[in-house]
Short mmCIF file of C-alpha atoms in Angstrom, two decimals:
data_model
loop_
_atom_site.label_atom_id
_atom_site.label_comp_id
_atom_site.label_asym_id
_atom_site.label_seq_id
_atom_site.Cartn_x
_atom_site.Cartn_y
_atom_site.Cartn_z
CA MET X 1 134.38 87.50 101.47
CA SER X 2 132.48 90.68 101.85
CA ARG X 3 133.81 91.90 98.48
CA ALA X 4 132.73 88.75 96.76
CA GLY X 5 129.40 89.11 98.49
CA TYR X 6 129.04 92.66 97.16
CA GLU X 7 130.02 91.80 93.55
CA LEU X 8 127.58 89.03 93.10
CA PRO X 9 124.44 91.15 93.21
CA ARG X 10 126.16 93.72 91.03
CA SER X 11 126.87 91.18 88.32
CA ALA X 12 123.42 89.90 88.74
CA PHE X 13 122.07 93.40 88.28
CA HIS X 14 124.15 93.82 85.10
CA LEU X 15 122.87 90.53 83.82
CA ALA X 16 119.35 91.49 84.57
CA VAL X 17 119.69 94.79 82.76
CA ALA X 18 121.29 93.05 79.76
CA ALA X 19 118.48 90.47 79.71
CA LEU X 20 115.86 93.21 79.89
CA LEU X 21 117.50 95.09 76.98
CA LEU X 22 117.74 91.87 75.02
CA VAL X 23 114.07 91.04 75.67
CA GLY X 24 113.12 94.60 74.78
CA ALA X 25 115.07 94.53 71.58
CA SER X 26 113.72 91.13 70.47
CA GLY X 27 110.20 92.23 71.42
CA ARG X 28 110.63 95.30 69.32
CA ALA X 29 112.03 93.27 66.48
CA ALA X 30 109.08 90.92 66.68
CA GLY X 31 106.76 93.95 66.79
CA ASP X 32 108.44 95.37 63.71
CA ALA X 33 108.10 92.08 61.87
CA ALA X 34 104.44 91.77 62.79
CA ARG X 35 103.86 95.36 61.65
CA GLY X 36 105.70 94.65 58.42
CA LYS X 37 103.48 91.68 57.77
CA GLU X 38 100.43 93.66 58.47
CA LEU X 39 101.44 96.40 56.14
CA PHE X 40 102.37 93.99 53.42
CA ALA X 41 98.71 92.88 53.23
CA ASN X 42 98.07 95.96 51.09
CA CYS X 43 101.12 95.23 48.82
CA ALA X 44 100.04 91.58 48.38
CA VAL X 45 96.85 92.64 46.54
CA CYS X 46 98.96 93.43 43.49
CA HIS X 47 102.41 92.02 44.16
CA GLY X 48 101.13 88.69 45.36
CA ALA X 49 101.07 86.97 48.78
CA SER X 50 104.64 85.85 48.36
CA GLY X 51 105.74 89.03 46.61
CA GLU X 52 105.93 87.01 43.34
CA GLY X 53 104.46 89.80 41.24
CA ASN X 54 101.53 89.76 38.69
CA GLU X 55 102.06 90.65 35.13
CA LYS X 56 98.38 91.27 34.48
CA LEU X 57 98.56 94.11 36.98
CA LYS X 58 102.03 95.17 35.94
CA ALA X 59 103.16 94.58 39.47
CA PRO X 60 106.67 93.22 39.59
CA ALA X 61 108.16 90.62 41.94
CA ILE X 62 109.48 92.27 44.98
CA ALA X 63 110.29 89.20 47.16
CA ALA X 64 113.74 89.34 48.66
CA MET X 65 114.46 92.75 47.11
CA PRO X 66 116.96 94.44 49.49
CA GLN X 67 115.48 96.43 52.26
CA TRP X 68 117.32 99.63 51.34
CA TYR X 69 115.96 99.39 47.82
CA VAL X 70 112.28 98.91 48.88
CA GLU X 71 112.67 101.72 51.34
CA ALA X 72 114.18 104.09 48.74
CA GLN X 73 111.45 103.29 46.22
CA LEU X 74 108.58 103.76 48.74
CA GLN X 75 110.11 107.20 49.60
CA LYS X 76 110.47 108.14 45.99
CA PHE X 77 106.92 107.21 45.25
CA GLN X 78 105.73 109.18 48.29
CA THR X 79 107.60 112.36 47.39
CA GLY X 80 106.71 112.09 43.74
CA ALA X 81 110.31 111.49 42.65
CA ARG X 82 108.91 108.34 40.94
CA GLY X 83 105.38 107.58 39.79
CA ALA X 84 104.23 111.17 39.27
CA HIS X 85 104.67 111.42 35.46
CA PRO X 86 101.40 111.64 33.56
CA ASP X 87 102.43 108.76 31.29
CA ASP X 88 103.61 106.41 34.06
CA ILE X 89 100.36 104.50 34.43
CA GLU X 90 101.75 101.80 36.81
CA GLY X 91 103.70 104.37 38.83
CA LEU X 92 100.57 106.59 39.21
CA ARG X 93 98.87 103.40 40.59
CA MET X 94 101.71 102.62 42.93
CA ARG X 95 102.06 106.17 44.21
CA PRO X 96 98.86 106.40 46.30
CA MET X 97 99.43 102.83 47.73
CA SER X 98 102.87 103.88 48.89
CA MET X 99 101.24 106.75 50.80
CA THR X 100 99.38 104.17 52.87
CA VAL X 101 102.71 103.39 54.58
CA LYS X 102 103.07 106.29 56.97
CA GLY X 103 106.41 107.16 58.58
CA GLU X 104 109.93 105.89 58.40
CA ALA X 105 109.37 103.11 61.05
CA ASN X 106 106.54 101.56 58.96
CA ILE X 107 108.45 101.93 55.69
CA SER X 108 111.42 100.11 57.28
CA ALA X 109 109.06 97.43 58.83
CA VAL X 110 107.39 96.57 55.49
CA ALA X 111 110.72 96.78 53.55
CA ALA X 112 112.32 94.38 56.07
CA PHE X 113 109.36 92.02 55.59
CA VAL X 114 109.66 92.17 51.81
CA ALA X 115 113.44 91.56 52.06
CA ALA X 116 112.92 88.48 54.19
CA LEU X 117 110.56 86.87 51.69
CA ALA X 118 111.91 83.88 49.79
CA PRO X 119 113.37 85.05 46.41
CA VAL X 120 111.57 84.18 43.26
CA ARG X 121 113.14 83.11 39.91
CA PRO X 122 110.51 84.43 37.45
CA ALA X 123 110.18 82.69 34.15
CA ALA X 124 111.13 84.50 30.97
CA THR X 125 108.39 86.19 29.11
CA LEU X 126 110.28 88.02 26.42
CA SER X 127 111.50 86.29 23.26
CA GLY X 128 113.81 87.28 20.40
CA GLY X 129 116.66 88.52 22.52
CA ASP X 130 120.26 87.37 21.79
CA ALA X 131 122.07 86.76 25.11
CA ASN X 132 125.44 86.77 23.35
CA ILE X 133 125.01 90.20 21.99
CA GLY X 134 123.43 91.29 25.28
CA LYS X 135 126.49 90.12 27.22
CA ALA X 136 128.66 92.68 25.58
CA THR X 137 126.07 95.38 26.24
CA TYR X 138 125.74 94.25 29.86
CA ALA X 139 129.34 95.24 30.53
CA VAL X 140 128.11 98.84 31.03
CA CYS X 141 125.27 97.66 33.38
CA ALA X 142 127.75 95.48 35.33
CA ALA X 143 129.56 98.54 36.54
CA CYS X 144 126.70 99.42 38.86
CA HIS X 145 124.43 96.30 38.93
CA GLY X 146 127.40 93.88 39.34
CA PRO X 147 128.70 91.20 37.03
CA ALA X 148 126.18 88.75 38.31
CA GLY X 149 123.34 91.27 38.45
CA GLU X 150 123.54 91.16 42.22
CA GLY X 151 123.19 94.93 42.77
CA ASN X 152 125.25 97.33 44.75
CA PRO X 153 123.80 99.25 47.68
CA ALA X 154 126.66 101.76 47.63
CA LEU X 155 125.59 102.84 44.14
CA LYS X 156 121.89 102.45 44.94
CA SER X 157 121.71 99.86 42.11
CA PRO X 158 119.15 97.09 42.72
CA PRO X 159 119.68 93.38 41.84
CA LEU X 160 118.21 92.41 38.49
CA THR X 161 117.89 88.72 38.72
CA GLN X 162 114.83 88.53 40.91
CA THR X 163 112.61 90.66 38.80
CA GLN X 164 110.58 89.74 35.69
CA ASP X 165 112.06 90.61 32.24
CA TRP X 166 108.77 92.33 31.19
CA TYR X 167 109.16 94.68 34.22
CA LEU X 168 112.81 95.45 33.40
CA MET X 169 111.81 96.08 29.75
CA ALA X 170 109.09 98.50 30.90
CA GLN X 171 111.48 100.39 33.15
CA LEU X 172 114.15 100.63 30.50
CA THR X 173 111.53 102.06 28.20
CA LYS X 174 110.38 104.49 30.86
CA PHE X 175 113.95 105.68 31.51
CA LYS X 176 114.49 106.10 27.70
CA THR X 177 111.38 108.08 27.11
CA GLY X 178 111.81 110.23 30.20
CA VAL X 179 108.78 108.86 32.04
CA ARG X 180 111.20 107.81 34.77
CA GLY X 181 114.44 109.37 35.98
CA THR X 182 113.79 112.93 34.98
CA ARG X 183 112.74 114.43 38.29
CA PRO X 184 115.37 116.50 39.96
CA GLU X 185 114.91 114.60 43.30
CA ASP X 186 115.48 111.24 41.69
CA ALA X 187 119.28 111.21 41.64
CA SER X 188 119.74 107.48 41.06
CA GLY X 189 117.04 107.63 38.35
CA ALA X 190 118.94 110.38 36.68
CA THR X 191 122.01 108.13 36.71
CA MET X 192 120.12 105.30 35.09
CA ARG X 193 118.47 107.31 32.36
CA PRO X 194 121.58 108.01 30.19
CA MET X 195 122.50 104.39 30.60
CA ALA X 196 119.08 103.31 29.26
CA LEU X 197 119.47 105.81 26.45
CA MET X 198 122.56 103.87 25.33
CA LEU X 199 120.29 101.00 24.32
CA ALA X 200 119.48 101.95 20.77
CA ASP X 201 116.17 100.16 20.36
CA GLU X 202 113.84 97.44 21.58
CA GLN X 203 116.05 94.73 20.15
CA ALA X 204 119.00 96.04 22.10
CA MET X 205 116.98 95.94 25.26
CA LYS X 206 115.76 92.41 24.58
CA ASN X 207 119.32 91.33 24.02
CA VAL X 208 120.60 92.70 27.33
CA LEU X 209 117.57 91.33 29.12
CA ALA X 210 118.18 88.00 27.57
CA TYR X 211 121.55 87.98 29.07
CA VAL X 212 120.19 89.07 32.47
CA ARG X 213 118.04 85.97 32.33
CA THR X 214 121.12 83.82 32.06
CA LEU X 215 122.42 85.39 35.29
CA ALA X 216 119.26 84.41 37.13
CA ARG X 217 119.75 80.67 36.53
CA MET K 1 71.09 125.45 53.69
CA LEU K 2 73.66 122.84 52.41
CA THR K 3 76.35 125.47 51.92
CA ARG K 4 76.74 125.62 55.70
CA TYR K 5 78.12 122.14 55.44
CA VAL K 6 79.71 121.96 52.00
CA GLU K 7 80.94 125.10 50.32
CA ALA K 8 79.26 126.01 46.99
CA ALA K 9 81.87 127.07 44.43
CA SER K 10 80.25 126.57 41.01
CA SER K 11 77.68 128.45 39.04
CA TYR K 12 75.17 125.54 39.29
CA ALA K 13 75.87 124.50 42.90
CA GLN K 14 73.03 126.75 44.27
CA ASP K 15 70.58 125.38 41.83
CA ILE K 16 71.39 121.79 42.88
CA ASP K 17 71.19 122.72 46.51
CA GLY K 18 67.82 124.41 45.83
CA LEU K 19 66.45 121.24 44.31
CA ILE K 20 67.78 119.06 47.18
CA THR K 21 66.21 121.49 49.68
CA LEU K 22 62.82 121.40 47.82
CA ILE K 23 62.81 117.61 47.77
CA THR K 24 63.84 117.46 51.44
CA VAL K 25 61.15 119.93 52.51
CA LEU K 26 58.31 118.32 50.50
CA VAL K 27 59.22 114.78 51.31
CA GLY K 28 60.01 115.67 54.97
CA PHE K 29 56.68 117.42 55.41
CA TRP K 30 54.73 114.39 54.10
CA PHE K 31 56.89 112.03 56.21
CA LEU K 32 56.00 113.92 59.30
CA VAL K 33 52.30 114.20 58.44
CA ALA K 34 52.18 110.41 57.71
CA GLN K 35 53.89 109.63 60.98
CA ALA K 36 51.53 111.97 62.93
CA VAL K 37 48.50 110.35 61.34
CA LEU K 38 49.83 106.84 61.95
CA PHE K 39 50.59 107.41 65.65
CA GLY K 40 47.50 109.49 66.02
CA LEU K 41 45.26 106.66 64.77
CA ILE K 42 47.20 104.07 66.83
CA PHE K 43 46.46 106.24 69.87
CA ARG K 44 42.87 106.90 69.05
CA PHE K 45 41.98 103.38 68.32
CA ARG K 46 44.10 101.79 71.04
CA ALA K 47 42.65 98.83 72.96
CA LYS K 48 39.78 99.75 75.31
CA GLN K 49 37.81 97.59 77.63
CA GLY K 50 34.51 96.53 76.25
CA VAL K 51 35.20 97.82 72.64
CA LYS K 52 35.54 95.12 70.05
CA ALA K 53 38.07 95.47 67.24
CA GLN K 54 36.47 95.90 63.82
CA TYR K 55 37.68 95.21 60.34
CA ILE K 56 37.46 98.23 57.92
CA SER K 57 37.40 97.34 54.23
CA GLY K 58 38.09 100.98 53.14
CA GLU K 59 35.34 100.98 50.53
CA GLU K 60 33.32 103.90 51.86
CA LYS K 61 33.97 107.40 50.47
CA SER K 62 34.72 108.78 53.93
CA GLN K 63 37.37 106.15 54.39
CA LYS K 64 38.84 106.33 50.97
CA ARG K 65 39.49 110.11 51.47
CA TRP K 66 42.30 109.22 53.88
CA VAL K 67 44.11 107.72 50.84
CA THR K 68 43.03 109.71 47.83
CA ILE K 69 43.37 113.27 49.24
CA PRO K 70 46.98 112.78 50.49
CA HIS K 71 47.72 110.87 47.20
CA MET K 72 46.56 113.85 45.13
CA LEU K 73 48.50 116.26 47.30
CA VAL K 74 51.64 114.17 47.04
CA LEU K 75 51.21 114.04 43.21
CA VAL K 76 51.04 117.88 43.12
CA CYS K 77 54.18 117.97 45.16
CA ASP K 78 55.72 115.51 42.66
CA VAL K 79 54.98 117.95 39.90
CA PHE K 80 56.92 120.66 41.65
CA ILE K 81 59.90 118.26 42.18
CA ILE K 82 59.82 117.01 38.56
CA VAL K 83 59.67 120.52 37.19
CA GLY K 84 62.57 121.56 39.41
CA ALA K 85 64.62 118.54 38.57
CA VAL K 86 64.13 118.74 34.87
CA ARG K 87 65.12 122.42 34.94
CA VAL K 88 68.31 121.70 36.84
CA TRP K 89 69.04 118.57 34.76
CA THR K 90 68.63 120.57 31.49
CA ASP K 91 70.82 123.47 32.81
CA VAL K 92 73.62 121.25 34.05
CA LYS K 93 73.61 118.16 31.94
CA GLN K 94 71.73 119.01 28.73
CA THR K 95 73.20 122.36 28.12
CA LEU K 96 76.78 123.08 27.12
CA PRO K 97 77.55 126.75 27.40
CA PRO K 98 80.40 128.09 25.24
CA ALA K 99 83.74 127.24 26.83
CA ASP K 100 86.43 129.69 27.81
CA HIS K 101 88.82 126.81 28.37
CA THR K 102 88.85 123.04 27.99
CA VAL K 103 90.54 120.59 30.44
CA ARG K 104 91.08 116.92 29.80
CA ILE K 105 90.65 114.73 32.87
CA VAL K 106 92.19 111.29 32.77
CA SER K 107 91.25 108.86 35.48
CA GLN K 108 93.02 105.73 36.27
CA GLN K 109 93.70 103.48 39.31
CA TRP K 110 94.32 105.56 41.51
CA ALA K 111 95.24 109.02 40.28
CA TRP K 112 93.87 111.90 38.24
CA THR K 113 95.83 113.49 35.44
CA PHE K 114 94.68 116.88 34.34
CA ILE K 115 95.74 118.21 30.89
CA GLN K 116 95.18 121.88 30.16
CA PRO K 117 96.08 123.90 27.13
CA GLY K 118 99.11 126.22 27.56
CA PRO K 119 99.22 129.78 26.23
CA ASP K 120 98.13 128.73 22.73
CA GLY K 121 94.79 127.67 24.10
CA LYS K 122 94.73 124.34 22.27
CA LEU K 123 94.99 120.80 23.70
CA ASP K 124 97.50 118.29 22.27
CA THR K 125 100.20 120.78 21.60
CA GLU K 126 103.62 120.97 23.13
CA ASP K 127 102.69 123.66 25.62
CA ASP K 128 100.08 121.62 27.27
CA ILE K 129 100.17 121.72 31.07
CA LYS K 130 99.89 118.23 32.74
CA THR K 131 99.33 117.93 36.46
CA ILE K 132 98.82 114.95 38.65
CA ASP K 133 96.20 115.04 41.42
CA GLU K 134 95.96 118.88 41.08
CA LEU K 135 93.64 120.83 38.98
CA HIS K 136 94.04 124.66 38.73
CA VAL K 137 91.19 126.57 37.20
CA LYS K 138 90.26 130.33 36.89
CA GLU K 139 87.43 131.87 38.78
CA GLY K 140 84.59 133.01 36.50
CA ALA K 141 85.65 131.13 33.41
CA THR K 142 83.50 128.39 31.84
CA TYR K 143 85.36 125.13 31.44
CA HIS K 144 84.44 122.17 29.30
CA PHE K 145 85.96 118.89 30.54
CA GLN K 146 86.76 115.79 28.53
CA LEU K 147 86.54 112.92 30.95
CA LEU K 148 88.36 109.65 30.15
CA SER K 149 89.31 106.45 32.01
CA ARG K 150 92.42 104.41 31.37
CA ASP K 151 91.19 101.28 33.09
CA VAL K 152 87.97 100.80 34.98
CA LEU K 153 84.93 102.79 35.96
CA HIS K 154 85.69 105.93 38.02
CA SER K 155 83.63 108.97 38.89
CA PHE K 156 84.92 112.53 38.91
CA SER K 157 83.30 114.06 41.91
CA VAL K 158 83.75 117.71 43.20
CA PRO K 159 81.43 118.19 46.15
CA ALA K 160 82.02 121.95 46.27
CA PHE K 161 80.85 122.17 42.54
CA ARG K 162 77.99 119.72 43.16
CA LEU K 163 79.56 117.89 40.18
CA LYS K 164 79.68 114.15 39.77
CA GLN K 165 80.33 112.42 36.54
CA ASP K 166 81.17 108.76 35.76
CA ALA K 167 84.22 108.02 33.70
CA VAL K 168 83.71 104.99 31.48
CA PRO K 169 86.62 103.14 29.74
CA GLY K 170 86.48 103.66 25.98
CA ARG K 171 84.24 106.73 26.14
CA LEU K 172 85.04 110.36 26.14
CA ILE K 173 82.48 112.24 28.26
CA THR K 174 82.06 115.93 27.99
CA GLY K 175 80.64 118.22 30.68
CA TRP K 176 81.11 121.69 32.02
CA PHE K 177 81.62 123.78 35.14
CA LYS K 178 82.08 127.44 36.02
CA PRO K 179 84.05 128.07 39.18
CA THR K 180 82.71 131.00 41.12
CA ARG K 181 84.60 131.13 44.36
CA PRO K 182 88.45 131.03 44.85
CA GLY K 183 89.71 128.48 47.23
CA ALA K 184 91.01 124.90 47.50
CA TYR K 185 88.50 122.06 47.24
CA ASP K 186 88.39 118.29 47.29
CA ILE K 187 88.18 116.03 44.28
CA GLN K 188 87.33 112.42 44.92
CA CYS K 189 86.48 109.28 43.02
CA ALA K 190 82.82 108.35 43.61
CA GLU K 191 82.86 104.92 42.01
CA ILE K 192 84.37 101.85 43.65
CA CYS K 193 87.51 101.23 41.47
CA GLY K 194 89.77 98.95 43.38
CA ILE K 195 91.77 98.68 46.52
CA GLY K 196 93.01 102.28 46.22
CA HIS K 197 89.60 103.81 45.60
CA GLY K 198 89.43 105.40 49.00
CA ILE K 199 92.71 107.16 48.54
CA MET K 200 92.06 108.38 44.88
CA ALA K 201 91.85 111.95 45.91
CA ALA K 202 93.04 115.17 44.44
CA ARG K 203 92.84 118.93 45.02
CA LEU K 204 91.07 121.60 43.00
CA PHE K 205 92.33 125.18 43.15
CA VAL K 206 90.04 127.96 41.98
CA GLU K 207 92.27 130.99 41.42
CA THR K 208 91.72 134.56 40.44
CA PRO K 209 92.74 135.36 36.75
CA GLU K 210 96.03 136.93 37.94
CA GLU K 211 96.88 133.92 40.23
CA HIS K 212 95.92 131.49 37.34
CA GLN K 213 98.12 133.35 34.85
CA LYS K 214 101.09 133.18 37.21
CA TRP K 215 100.52 129.52 37.71
CA MET K 216 100.34 128.92 33.93
CA GLU K 217 103.55 130.80 33.31
CA LYS K 218 105.31 128.80 36.01
CA LEU K 219 104.19 125.42 34.64
CA SER K 220 103.84 125.76 30.89
CA PRO K 221 106.93 124.44 29.11
CA VAL K 222 106.92 127.25 26.59
CA ALA K 223 104.95 129.96 28.31
CA ARG K 224 107.86 132.05 29.22
CA ALA K 225 109.87 131.57 26.06
CA PRO K 226 108.77 134.34 23.63
CA THR K 227 108.04 133.08 20.13
CA PRO K 228 110.05 134.62 17.27
CA GLN K 229 106.79 136.20 16.04
CA ALA K 230 106.05 137.80 19.43
CA GLU K 231 109.62 139.17 19.54
CA ALA K 232 109.28 140.64 16.14
CA GLU K 233 105.92 142.19 16.96
CA GLN K 234 107.36 143.69 20.17
CA GLU K 235 110.25 145.20 18.15
CA ASN K 236 107.87 146.74 15.59
CA THR K 237 105.39 148.12 18.18
CA PRO K 238 105.94 151.86 18.80
CA PRO K 239 105.99 152.84 22.49
CA ALA K 240 102.59 153.89 23.81
CA GLU K 241 101.85 157.56 24.17
CA GLY K 242 102.90 158.88 27.50
CA ALA K 243 105.14 155.96 28.15
CA SER K 244 108.18 156.64 30.20
CA ALA K 245 111.28 156.97 28.09
CA GLY K 246 113.21 154.88 30.66
CA ALA K 247 110.74 151.99 30.43
CA GLY K 248 111.62 150.84 26.84
CA ALA K 249 114.95 150.85 25.14
CA GLU K 250 117.02 151.34 28.20
#
């Protein structure tokens, strides 16, 4: 009886500690989410309140982009691995904005908030692409970005189906011309650049993007 | 006086400071005199028992002097200010001294791109040096700048140079500066240009000629690669008199 009487408070103590830890963790998570939302207010100016993007400002849709990808891009912009080329007009605009997110905790918080946004299915803006020809070309892209364009975090390859075609076209062009993916610190960009160079011309890019559009449906 | 608060690092910074000081002293003097007269009169003609307030029309000569004499004196001060301002404006904005170097400054939301000629001394050639948010210049050299905007209105402002020039989309605006003091200084945008206006900052590095040469050699794409012509010239050049035998062919 005395043993049972001793164990009860001990169990209660463990329960209380567990409950406190749980409350603490959930409180922290709630704090991170609130912080993420707060930080996102700066992003929303260009990327839209729902992260839907704005072509006029050349700001792509970012809603539901994976947290690891948003974190990686913010870090690249901050270090100059991306957005520090004199001809990267949109990147140069994004770079100072990325610097308003100070510290890893804030980067994670805003990236988590972006990842939790409802995904968008942007309408096609490019015309003249042949999805059938693009399908064959996409076989190379699929090795990293996945057969359904779902992305692959292990290869640091983002999903392609949630982003506007005009943005993908602009990025392919930047990779091809060396505006993006030429900085030594940008390892994943350096991987992407030779892939973009395989697309011979604008028509080839339109074709593959037309096929990517079919994956988004 | 102002250099105590903001360093002066260009050839015309002292002239602009002098003009601001002149205006501050003259206007400040008349401000203090006006306040002293105002409060003096309020005190002198304060409410007193048995004294009735009177309306003064200001038509008598003795009364008008209170307006006309200070007016004339202020106009004389204005002449000093106008002469000083026109002199500085002419020197800084209306005169373009011969350039030692030219730098192109491209403003955009929310970054500065600086394009300088490489060793060939010409812009728009393959050895151009492009930097983002960092401008390196040589102490004592006169620079012309070509200011452009890619999107909206910006203003290229270097407080240490006392330089501020608007950048207008569609226009190429030329100006000049001559750095006089090595150091690192702030560059800022002085025209509201969007949400990132407050963080559209860059750094200006004024370097000694030796430091600047090293910087150019480090950054210019072709600075360190000798041209075939330079190599041929080097081969054909006889060693200088008194040169150590070990310094050449070995």
